[in-house]
Coordinates of N, CA and C in Angstrom, one line a residue:
M206 N -73.2 140.6 -45.9 CA -71.9 141.3 -45.9 C -72.4 142.6 -46.8
Y207 N -71.8 143.7 -46.5 CA -72.2 144.9 -47.1 C -71.4 145.0 -48.5
D208 N -71.8 145.8 -49.3 CA -71.3 146.0 -50.7 C -69.8 146.5 -50.6
Y209 N -69.5 147.3 -49.7 CA -68.2 147.7 -49.6 C -67.2 147.0 -48.8
E210 N -67.8 145.8 -48.2 CA -66.7 145.0 -47.6 C -66.1 143.9 -48.6
Q211 N -65.0 143.6 -48.3 CA -64.3 142.6 -49.0 C -63.8 141.6 -48.1
V212 N -64.0 140.3 -48.3 CA -63.4 139.2 -47.3 C -62.0 139.1 -47.6
M213 N -61.2 139.1 -46.6 CA -59.8 138.9 -47.0 C -59.5 137.5 -46.4
T214 N -59.0 136.5 -47.2 CA -58.6 135.2 -46.9 C -57.1 135.2 -46.5
F215 N -56.7 134.3 -45.7 CA -55.3 134.3 -45.3 C -54.4 133.4 -46.1
D216 N -54.9 133.1 -47.3 CA -54.1 132.5 -48.4 C -53.1 133.6 -49.0
D217 N -53.7 134.8 -48.8 CA -53.1 135.9 -49.3 C -51.8 136.3 -48.3
L218 N -50.6 136.0 -48.7 CA -49.5 136.2 -47.8 C -49.1 137.6 -47.6
S219 N -49.7 138.7 -48.4 CA -49.2 140.0 -48.4 C -49.9 140.7 -47.2
A220 N -50.8 139.9 -46.4 CA -51.3 140.6 -45.3 C -50.4 140.5 -44.0
Y221 N -49.3 139.7 -44.2 CA -48.3 139.5 -43.2 C -47.1 140.1 -43.4
Q222 N -46.6 140.6 -42.4 CA -45.2 141.4 -42.5 C -44.0 140.4 -42.3
P223 N -43.1 140.4 -43.3 CA -42.0 139.4 -43.1 C -41.3 139.6 -41.8
V224 N -40.9 138.4 -41.3 CA -40.3 138.3 -40.0 C -38.8 138.4 -40.3
A225 N -38.1 139.3 -39.8 CA -36.6 139.4 -40.0 C -35.9 138.1 -39.4
S226 N -35.0 137.6 -40.0 CA -34.3 136.4 -39.5 C -33.1 136.9 -38.6
S227 N -32.8 136.1 -37.7 CA -31.7 136.5 -36.8 C -30.3 136.6 -37.5
S228 N -29.4 137.2 -36.8 CA -28.2 137.4 -37.6 C -27.5 136.2 -37.6
T229 N -26.5 135.9 -38.5 CA -25.9 134.7 -38.9 C -24.7 134.6 -37.7
A230 N -24.0 133.4 -37.9 CA -22.8 133.1 -37.1 C -21.8 134.2 -37.1
D231 N -21.6 134.9 -38.4 CA -20.7 135.8 -38.6 C -21.1 137.3 -37.8
Q232 N -22.2 137.4 -37.2 CA -22.6 138.4 -36.6 C -22.9 139.6 -37.4
Q233 N -23.5 139.3 -38.7 CA -23.7 140.2 -39.7 C -25.1 140.9 -39.2
P234 N -25.2 142.3 -39.4 CA -26.4 142.9 -39.1 C -27.7 142.4 -39.8
I235 N -28.8 142.5 -39.1 CA -30.0 142.0 -39.7 C -30.4 142.9 -40.8
Q236 N -30.8 142.4 -42.1 CA -31.2 143.1 -43.2 C -32.8 143.0 -43.2
Q237 N -33.5 144.2 -43.1 CA -34.9 144.2 -43.2 C -35.4 145.1 -44.2
A238 N -36.2 144.7 -45.0 CA -36.8 145.5 -46.1 C -37.7 146.5 -45.6
A239 N -37.9 147.6 -46.3 CA -38.9 148.7 -45.8 C -40.3 148.0 -46.0
V240 N -41.1 148.2 -45.1 CA -42.5 147.5 -45.4 C -43.3 148.7 -45.6
A241 N -44.2 148.7 -46.8 CA -45.2 149.5 -46.9 C -46.5 149.4 -46.2
V242 N -47.3 150.3 -46.2 CA -48.5 150.1 -45.3 C -49.5 149.4 -46.2
K243 N -49.9 148.1 -45.8 CA -51.0 147.5 -46.5 C -52.3 148.0 -46.3
K244 N -53.1 148.0 -47.3 CA -54.4 148.6 -47.3 C -55.5 147.5 -47.5
K245 N -56.4 147.2 -46.7 CA -57.6 146.3 -46.8 C -58.9 147.0 -46.8
K246 N -59.9 146.4 -47.5 CA -61.3 147.1 -47.3 C -62.0 146.6 -46.1
S247 N -61.9 145.3 -45.7 CA -62.4 144.8 -44.6 C -61.7 143.5 -44.2
V248 N -61.7 143.1 -42.9 CA -61.2 141.7 -42.5 C -62.3 141.0 -41.7
K249 N -62.6 139.9 -42.2 CA -63.6 138.9 -41.7 C -63.2 137.5 -41.6
S250 N -63.2 136.9 -40.5 CA -62.8 135.5 -40.3 C -63.8 134.6 -39.4
E251 N -63.9 133.5 -39.7 CA -64.7 132.5 -38.9 C -64.0 131.9 -37.8
S252 N -62.7 132.2 -37.7 CA -61.8 131.7 -36.7 C -60.8 132.7 -36.1
S253 N -59.9 132.4 -35.3 CA -58.9 133.2 -34.8 C -57.9 133.7 -36.0
I254 N -57.6 135.0 -35.8 CA -56.7 135.6 -36.8 C -55.5 136.4 -36.2
E255 N -54.5 136.4 -36.9 CA -53.4 137.3 -36.4 C -53.0 138.3 -37.6
L256 N -52.9 139.6 -37.3 CA -52.6 140.4 -38.3 C -51.3 141.1 -38.0
R257 N -50.6 141.4 -39.1 CA -49.4 142.1 -38.8 C -49.3 143.4 -39.7
G258 N -48.9 144.5 -39.0 CA -48.9 145.7 -39.6 C -47.6 146.2 -40.1
P259 N -47.5 147.4 -40.7 CA -48.4 148.5 -40.7 C -49.7 148.1 -41.6
M260 N -50.8 148.4 -41.3 CA -52.0 148.1 -42.0 C -53.3 149.2 -41.8
E261 N -53.8 149.5 -43.0 CA -55.0 150.5 -42.8 C -56.2 149.6 -43.4
V262 N -57.2 149.5 -42.4 CA -58.4 148.8 -42.9 C -59.5 149.8 -43.1
D263 N -60.1 149.9 -44.2 CA -61.1 151.1 -44.5 C -62.5 150.5 -44.0
G264 N -62.7 149.3 -43.8 CA -64.0 148.8 -43.2 C -63.7 148.3 -41.8
S265 N -64.3 147.1 -41.5 CA -64.1 146.6 -40.0 C -63.3 145.4 -40.0
V266 N -63.1 145.0 -38.7 CA -62.4 143.8 -38.4 C -63.2 143.0 -37.5
K267 N -63.8 141.9 -38.1 CA -64.7 141.0 -37.5 C -64.1 139.5 -37.4
S268 N -64.2 138.9 -36.2 CA -63.7 137.6 -36.1 C -64.6 136.7 -35.1
M269 N -64.9 135.5 -35.4 CA -65.6 134.6 -34.5 C -64.7 134.0 -33.5
G270 N -63.5 134.3 -33.6 CA -62.5 133.9 -32.5 C -61.7 134.9 -32.1
A271 N -60.4 134.9 -31.7 CA -59.5 135.8 -31.2 C -58.9 136.7 -32.4
V272 N -58.5 137.9 -32.0 CA -57.8 138.7 -33.0 C -56.5 139.2 -32.3
T273 N -55.3 139.1 -33.2 CA -54.1 139.5 -32.5 C -53.6 140.7 -33.6
F274 N -53.4 142.0 -33.1 CA -52.8 143.0 -33.8 C -51.3 143.1 -33.5
S275 N -50.4 143.0 -34.5 CA -49.0 143.1 -34.3 C -48.5 144.2 -35.2
G276 N -48.1 145.3 -34.7 CA -47.6 146.4 -35.5 C -48.5 147.7 -35.3
D277 N -48.6 148.5 -36.3 CA -49.3 149.6 -36.5 C -50.5 149.6 -37.2
F278 N -51.7 149.8 -36.6 CA -53.0 149.6 -37.4 C -53.8 150.9 -37.4
H279 N -54.7 151.2 -38.5 CA -55.7 152.0 -38.4 C -57.0 151.4 -38.9
V280 N -58.0 151.2 -38.1 CA -59.3 150.6 -38.5 C -60.4 151.6 -38.5
K281 N -60.9 151.8 -39.8 CA -62.0 153.0 -39.9 C -63.3 152.7 -39.5
D282 N -63.6 151.5 -39.3 CA -64.9 151.0 -38.8 C -64.7 150.2 -37.6
R283 N -65.6 149.4 -37.1 CA -65.5 148.7 -35.9 C -64.6 147.5 -35.7
I284 N -64.3 147.2 -34.6 CA -63.6 145.8 -34.4 C -64.5 145.1 -33.5
E285 N -64.8 143.8 -33.8 CA -65.5 142.9 -33.2 C -64.8 141.5 -33.0
A286 N -64.8 140.8 -31.9 CA -64.2 139.6 -31.8 C -64.8 138.9 -30.6
Y287 N -65.2 137.5 -30.9 CA -66.0 136.7 -30.0 C -64.9 136.0 -29.1
G288 N -63.6 136.3 -29.4 CA -62.5 135.7 -28.4 C -61.8 137.0 -27.9
N289 N -60.6 136.7 -27.7 CA -59.8 137.8 -27.1 C -59.2 138.7 -28.2
I290 N -58.8 139.9 -27.7 CA -58.1 140.8 -28.5 C -56.8 141.3 -28.0
D291 N -55.7 141.1 -28.8 CA -54.5 141.4 -28.3 C -53.9 142.4 -29.1
I292 N -53.3 143.6 -28.6 CA -52.8 144.6 -29.3 C -51.4 144.8 -28.9
N293 N -50.4 144.6 -29.9 CA -49.0 144.6 -29.6 C -48.5 145.6 -30.6
G294 N -48.6 146.9 -30.2 CA -48.1 148.0 -31.2 C -49.1 149.2 -30.9
N295 N -49.5 149.8 -32.0 CA -50.4 151.0 -32.0 C -51.6 150.8 -32.8
L296 N -52.7 151.1 -32.4 CA -54.0 150.7 -33.0 C -54.9 152.0 -32.8
T297 N -55.5 152.5 -33.9 CA -56.5 153.7 -34.0 C -57.7 153.0 -34.6
C298 N -58.9 153.0 -33.8 CA -60.1 152.5 -34.3 C -61.0 153.7 -34.3
S299 N -61.4 154.0 -35.5 CA -62.6 155.2 -35.7 C -63.8 154.9 -35.4
N300 N -64.2 153.7 -34.8 CA -65.5 153.3 -34.4 C -65.5 152.5 -33.1
K301 N -66.4 151.5 -33.0 CA -66.6 150.9 -31.7 C -65.8 149.6 -31.6
L302 N -65.3 149.2 -30.3 CA -64.6 148.0 -30.2 C -65.4 147.2 -29.2
K303 N -65.5 146.0 -29.5 CA -66.3 144.9 -28.9 C -65.6 143.7 -28.7
S304 N -65.5 143.1 -27.6 CA -64.8 141.8 -27.4 C -65.6 141.0 -26.4
M305 N -65.9 139.7 -26.8 CA -66.5 138.9 -25.8 C -65.5 138.1 -25.0
G306 N -64.3 138.4 -25.2 CA -63.2 137.9 -24.3 C -62.5 138.9 -23.7
N307 N -61.1 138.6 -23.3 CA -60.4 139.6 -22.8 C -59.7 140.5 -23.9
V308 N -59.1 141.7 -23.4 CA -58.5 142.6 -24.3 C -57.1 143.0 -23.6
R309 N -56.1 142.8 -24.3 CA -54.8 143.0 -23.7 C -54.0 144.1 -24.6
I310 N -53.6 145.2 -24.2 CA -52.9 146.3 -24.9 C -51.6 146.3 -24.4
N311 N -50.7 146.1 -25.3 CA -49.2 146.4 -25.0 C -48.6 147.3 -26.3
G312 N -48.8 148.6 -25.7 CA -48.5 149.6 -26.6 C -49.5 150.7 -26.4
S313 N -50.1 151.1 -27.5 CA -51.2 152.1 -27.4 C -52.4 151.8 -28.2
A314 N -53.5 152.4 -27.8 CA -54.8 152.2 -28.6 C -55.6 153.4 -28.4
Q315 N -56.3 153.7 -29.3 CA -57.1 154.9 -29.4 C -58.5 154.5 -29.8
C316 N -59.7 154.7 -29.4 CA -60.8 154.5 -30.0 C -61.8 155.7 -30.0
V317 N -62.6 156.0 -31.1 CA -63.4 157.2 -31.2 C -64.8 156.8 -30.5
D318 N -65.2 155.6 -30.5 CA -66.5 155.3 -30.2 C -66.5 154.3 -29.0
K319 N -67.6 153.9 -28.5 CA -67.8 153.0 -27.2 C -67.0 151.7 -27.4
V320 N -66.6 151.4 -26.2 CA -65.7 150.1 -25.9 C -66.5 149.4 -25.0
K321 N -66.8 148.1 -25.4 CA -67.4 147.1 -24.6 C -66.6 145.8 -24.6
I322 N -66.3 145.4 -23.3 CA -65.5 144.2 -23.3 C -66.1 143.4 -22.1
F323 N -66.4 142.2 -22.5 CA -67.0 141.3 -21.5 C -66.1 140.3 -20.8
G324 N -64.8 140.5 -21.0 CA -63.8 139.7 -20.2 C -63.0 141.0 -19.5
K325 N -61.6 140.7 -19.4 CA -60.7 141.5 -18.6 C -60.1 142.4 -19.5
L326 N -59.6 143.6 -19.0 CA -59.0 144.6 -19.7 C -57.6 144.7 -19.1
K327 N -56.6 144.4 -19.8 CA -55.1 144.6 -19.2 C -54.4 145.7 -20.1
I328 N -53.9 146.8 -19.6 CA -53.3 147.8 -20.3 C -51.9 148.0 -19.9
N329 N -51.0 147.8 -20.8 CA -49.5 148.0 -20.6 C -49.2 149.1 -21.6
G330 N -49.5 150.2 -21.2 CA -49.2 151.4 -22.1 C -50.2 152.4 -22.0
T331 N -50.9 152.8 -23.2 CA -51.9 153.9 -23.2 C -53.0 153.3 -23.9
F332 N -54.3 153.8 -23.2 CA -55.5 153.5 -23.9 C -56.5 154.8 -23.8
I333 N -56.7 155.5 -25.0 CA -57.6 156.6 -24.9 C -58.8 156.3 -25.7
V334 N -60.0 156.6 -25.1 CA -61.3 156.3 -25.7 C -62.1 157.6 -25.5
N335 N -62.7 158.3 -26.7 CA -63.5 159.4 -26.8 C -64.8 159.1 -26.6
A336 N -65.2 158.1 -25.9 CA -66.5 157.6 -25.5 C -66.6 156.7 -24.2
P337 N -67.8 156.3 -23.9 CA -67.7 155.3 -22.7 C -67.0 154.0 -22.9
V338 N -66.5 153.6 -21.7 CA -65.9 152.3 -21.8 C -66.6 151.4 -20.7
E339 N -67.0 150.1 -21.0 CA -67.7 149.2 -20.2 C -66.8 147.9 -20.1
V340 N -66.4 147.5 -18.9 CA -65.6 146.3 -18.7 C -66.3 145.4 -17.8
W341 N -66.5 144.1 -18.2 CA -67.2 143.3 -17.1 C -66.2 142.5 -16.4
G342 N -65.0 142.3 -16.8 CA -63.9 141.5 -15.9 C -63.1 142.5 -15.3
A343 N -62.1 142.1 -14.7 CA -61.1 143.0 -13.9 C -60.4 143.8 -14.8
L344 N -60.1 145.2 -14.5 CA -59.4 146.2 -15.2 C -58.1 146.4 -14.5
T345 N -57.0 146.1 -15.2 CA -55.5 146.3 -14.7 C -54.8 147.3 -15.7
I346 N -54.4 148.5 -15.1 CA -53.8 149.5 -15.8 C -52.3 149.7 -15.4
N347 N -51.6 149.4 -16.2 CA -50.1 149.6 -16.0 C -49.6 150.7 -17.1
G348 N -49.9 151.9 -16.9 CA -49.7 153.0 -17.9 C -50.7 154.0 -17.7
Y349 N -51.5 154.3 -18.8 CA -52.5 155.5 -18.7 C -53.7 155.1 -19.5
M350 N -54.9 155.4 -18.9 CA -56.2 155.3 -19.7 C -57.0 156.6 -19.4
K351 N -57.6 157.1 -20.5 CA -58.6 158.2 -20.6 C -59.6 157.8 -21.3
C352 N -60.9 158.1 -20.7 CA -62.2 157.9 -21.5 C -63.2 158.8 -21.0
Q353 N -64.3 158.7 -21.6 CA -65.5 159.8 -21.4 C -66.1 159.2 -20.1
S354 N -66.4 158.0 -20.0 CA -67.0 157.5 -18.7 C -66.6 156.1 -18.6
L355 N -66.3 155.6 -17.5 CA -65.9 154.2 -17.1 C -66.9 153.5 -16.2
T356 N -67.3 152.3 -16.7 CA -68.1 151.4 -15.9 C -67.3 150.1 -15.8
A357 N -66.9 149.6 -14.7 CA -66.4 148.4 -14.4 C -67.0 147.5 -13.4
Y358 N -67.5 146.3 -13.7 CA -68.3 145.5 -12.9 C -67.3 144.7 -11.9
A359 N -66.1 144.7 -12.1 CA -65.2 144.0 -11.2 C -64.3 145.0 -10.7
S360 N -63.0 144.5 -10.3 CA -62.0 145.4 -9.7 C -61.2 146.3 -10.6
L361 N -60.6 147.3 -10.2 CA -59.8 148.1 -11.1 C -58.5 148.3 -10.2
T362 N -57.3 147.9 -10.9 CA -56.0 148.0 -10.4 C -55.1 148.8 -11.1
T363 N -54.5 149.8 -10.5 CA -53.4 150.6 -11.2 C -52.0 149.9 -10.6
V364 N -51.2 149.8 -11.5 CA -49.8 149.2 -11.0 C -48.8 150.2 -11.1
G365 N -48.2 150.4 -9.9 CA -47.0 151.3 -9.7 C -47.6 152.8 -9.5
D366 N -46.6 153.6 -9.2 CA -47.0 155.0 -8.9 C -47.2 155.8 -10.1
Q367 N -46.7 155.4 -11.3 CA -46.7 156.0 -12.5 C -48.0 155.8 -13.3
S368 N -48.7 154.7 -12.9 CA -50.0 154.5 -13.5 C -51.3 155.2 -13.0
W369 N -52.1 155.5 -14.1 CA -53.4 156.3 -13.6 C -54.3 156.4 -14.6
Y370 N -55.5 156.8 -14.4 CA -56.6 156.8 -15.5 C -57.4 158.2 -14.9
E371 N -58.1 158.7 -16.2 CA -59.0 159.8 -15.8 C -60.2 159.6 -16.7
T372 N -61.4 160.2 -16.3 CA -62.6 160.0 -16.9 C -63.2 161.5 -17.0
E373 N -63.8 161.8 -18.0 CA -64.4 163.1 -18.3 C -65.7 163.2 -17.6
E374 N -66.6 162.3 -17.5 CA -68.0 162.3 -16.9 C -68.1 161.3 -15.8
G375 N -67.1 160.8 -15.2 CA -67.4 160.1 -14.0 C -67.1 158.6 -14.3
E376 N -67.2 157.8 -13.1 CA -66.8 156.5 -13.1 C -67.9 155.7 -12.3
T377 N -68.0 154.4 -12.5 CA -68.8 153.5 -11.7 C -68.1 152.3 -11.6
I378 N -67.4 151.9 -10.4 CA -66.6 150.8 -10.1 C -67.4 149.9 -9.2
H379 N -67.8 148.6 -9.6 CA -68.6 147.8 -8.7 C -67.7 147.1 -7.9
G380 N -66.4 146.8 -8.2 CA -65.4 146.1 -7.4 C -64.6 147.0 -6.7
A381 N -63.5 146.3 -6.1 CA -62.5 147.0 -5.4 C -61.6 148.0 -6.3
K382 N -61.2 149.1 -5.7 CA -60.1 149.9 -6.3 C -58.8 149.7 -5.7
L383 N -57.8 149.1 -6.5 CA -56.6 148.7 -5.8 C -55.5 149.4 -6.5
I384 N -54.4 149.7 -5.7 CA -53.1 150.2 -6.3 C -52.1 149.1 -5.9
Q385 N -51.4 148.5 -6.8 CA -50.4 147.7 -6.8 C -48.9 148.4 -6.8
R386 N -48.2 148.2 -5.7 CA -46.9 149.2 -5.7 C -45.8 148.6 -6.4
N387 N -45.7 147.3 -6.4 CA -44.6 146.5 -7.2 C -44.9 146.3 -8.5
T388 N -44.0 145.8 -9.4 CA -44.2 145.5 -10.9 C -45.1 144.4 -11.0
Y389 N -45.9 144.4 -12.1 CA -46.7 143.5 -12.5 C -46.3 142.7 -13.7
E390 N -46.5 141.4 -13.5 CA -46.0 140.4 -14.4 C -47.2 139.4 -14.8
G391 N -48.1 139.9 -15.9 CA -49.2 139.1 -16.2 C -49.4 138.7 -17.5

């Protein structure tokens, strides 16, 4: 572990955003307190973790299992997971993103450095990468993806007429390029 990293344990409940309760039988409006942006030096776990934002991480997010991001996140170093990465909200990563499992984006994600995914990549929203993207599993885009270069070792599917992608320096697709005209439920 580096000197600047701090291991965050999940006994600290301040890492989680309080979940608003549903309205009562009298149909009173839901009261939700304003949530300040949480700041962490680094997040490291030997198992799967679920993070709730808004959160700024000055270091990296590393997990020996899966990582779920729910809410708004800004990670200033790399994101590494030996399991799946699920993004539900907005994520900005100022370094590399690496997953040994699948990556699912529901919202938007932006990465400054290289993205390497050994499983499938499913995009329901926007994914912008200022560097090369390498995907070993199937790539499904239901929205928009932009990257410097794209290498996909399996198929690439765009869903609907409003889904598309662009690369600045070219693409290498080893599988089929498909367009799915009806809605995707995956």
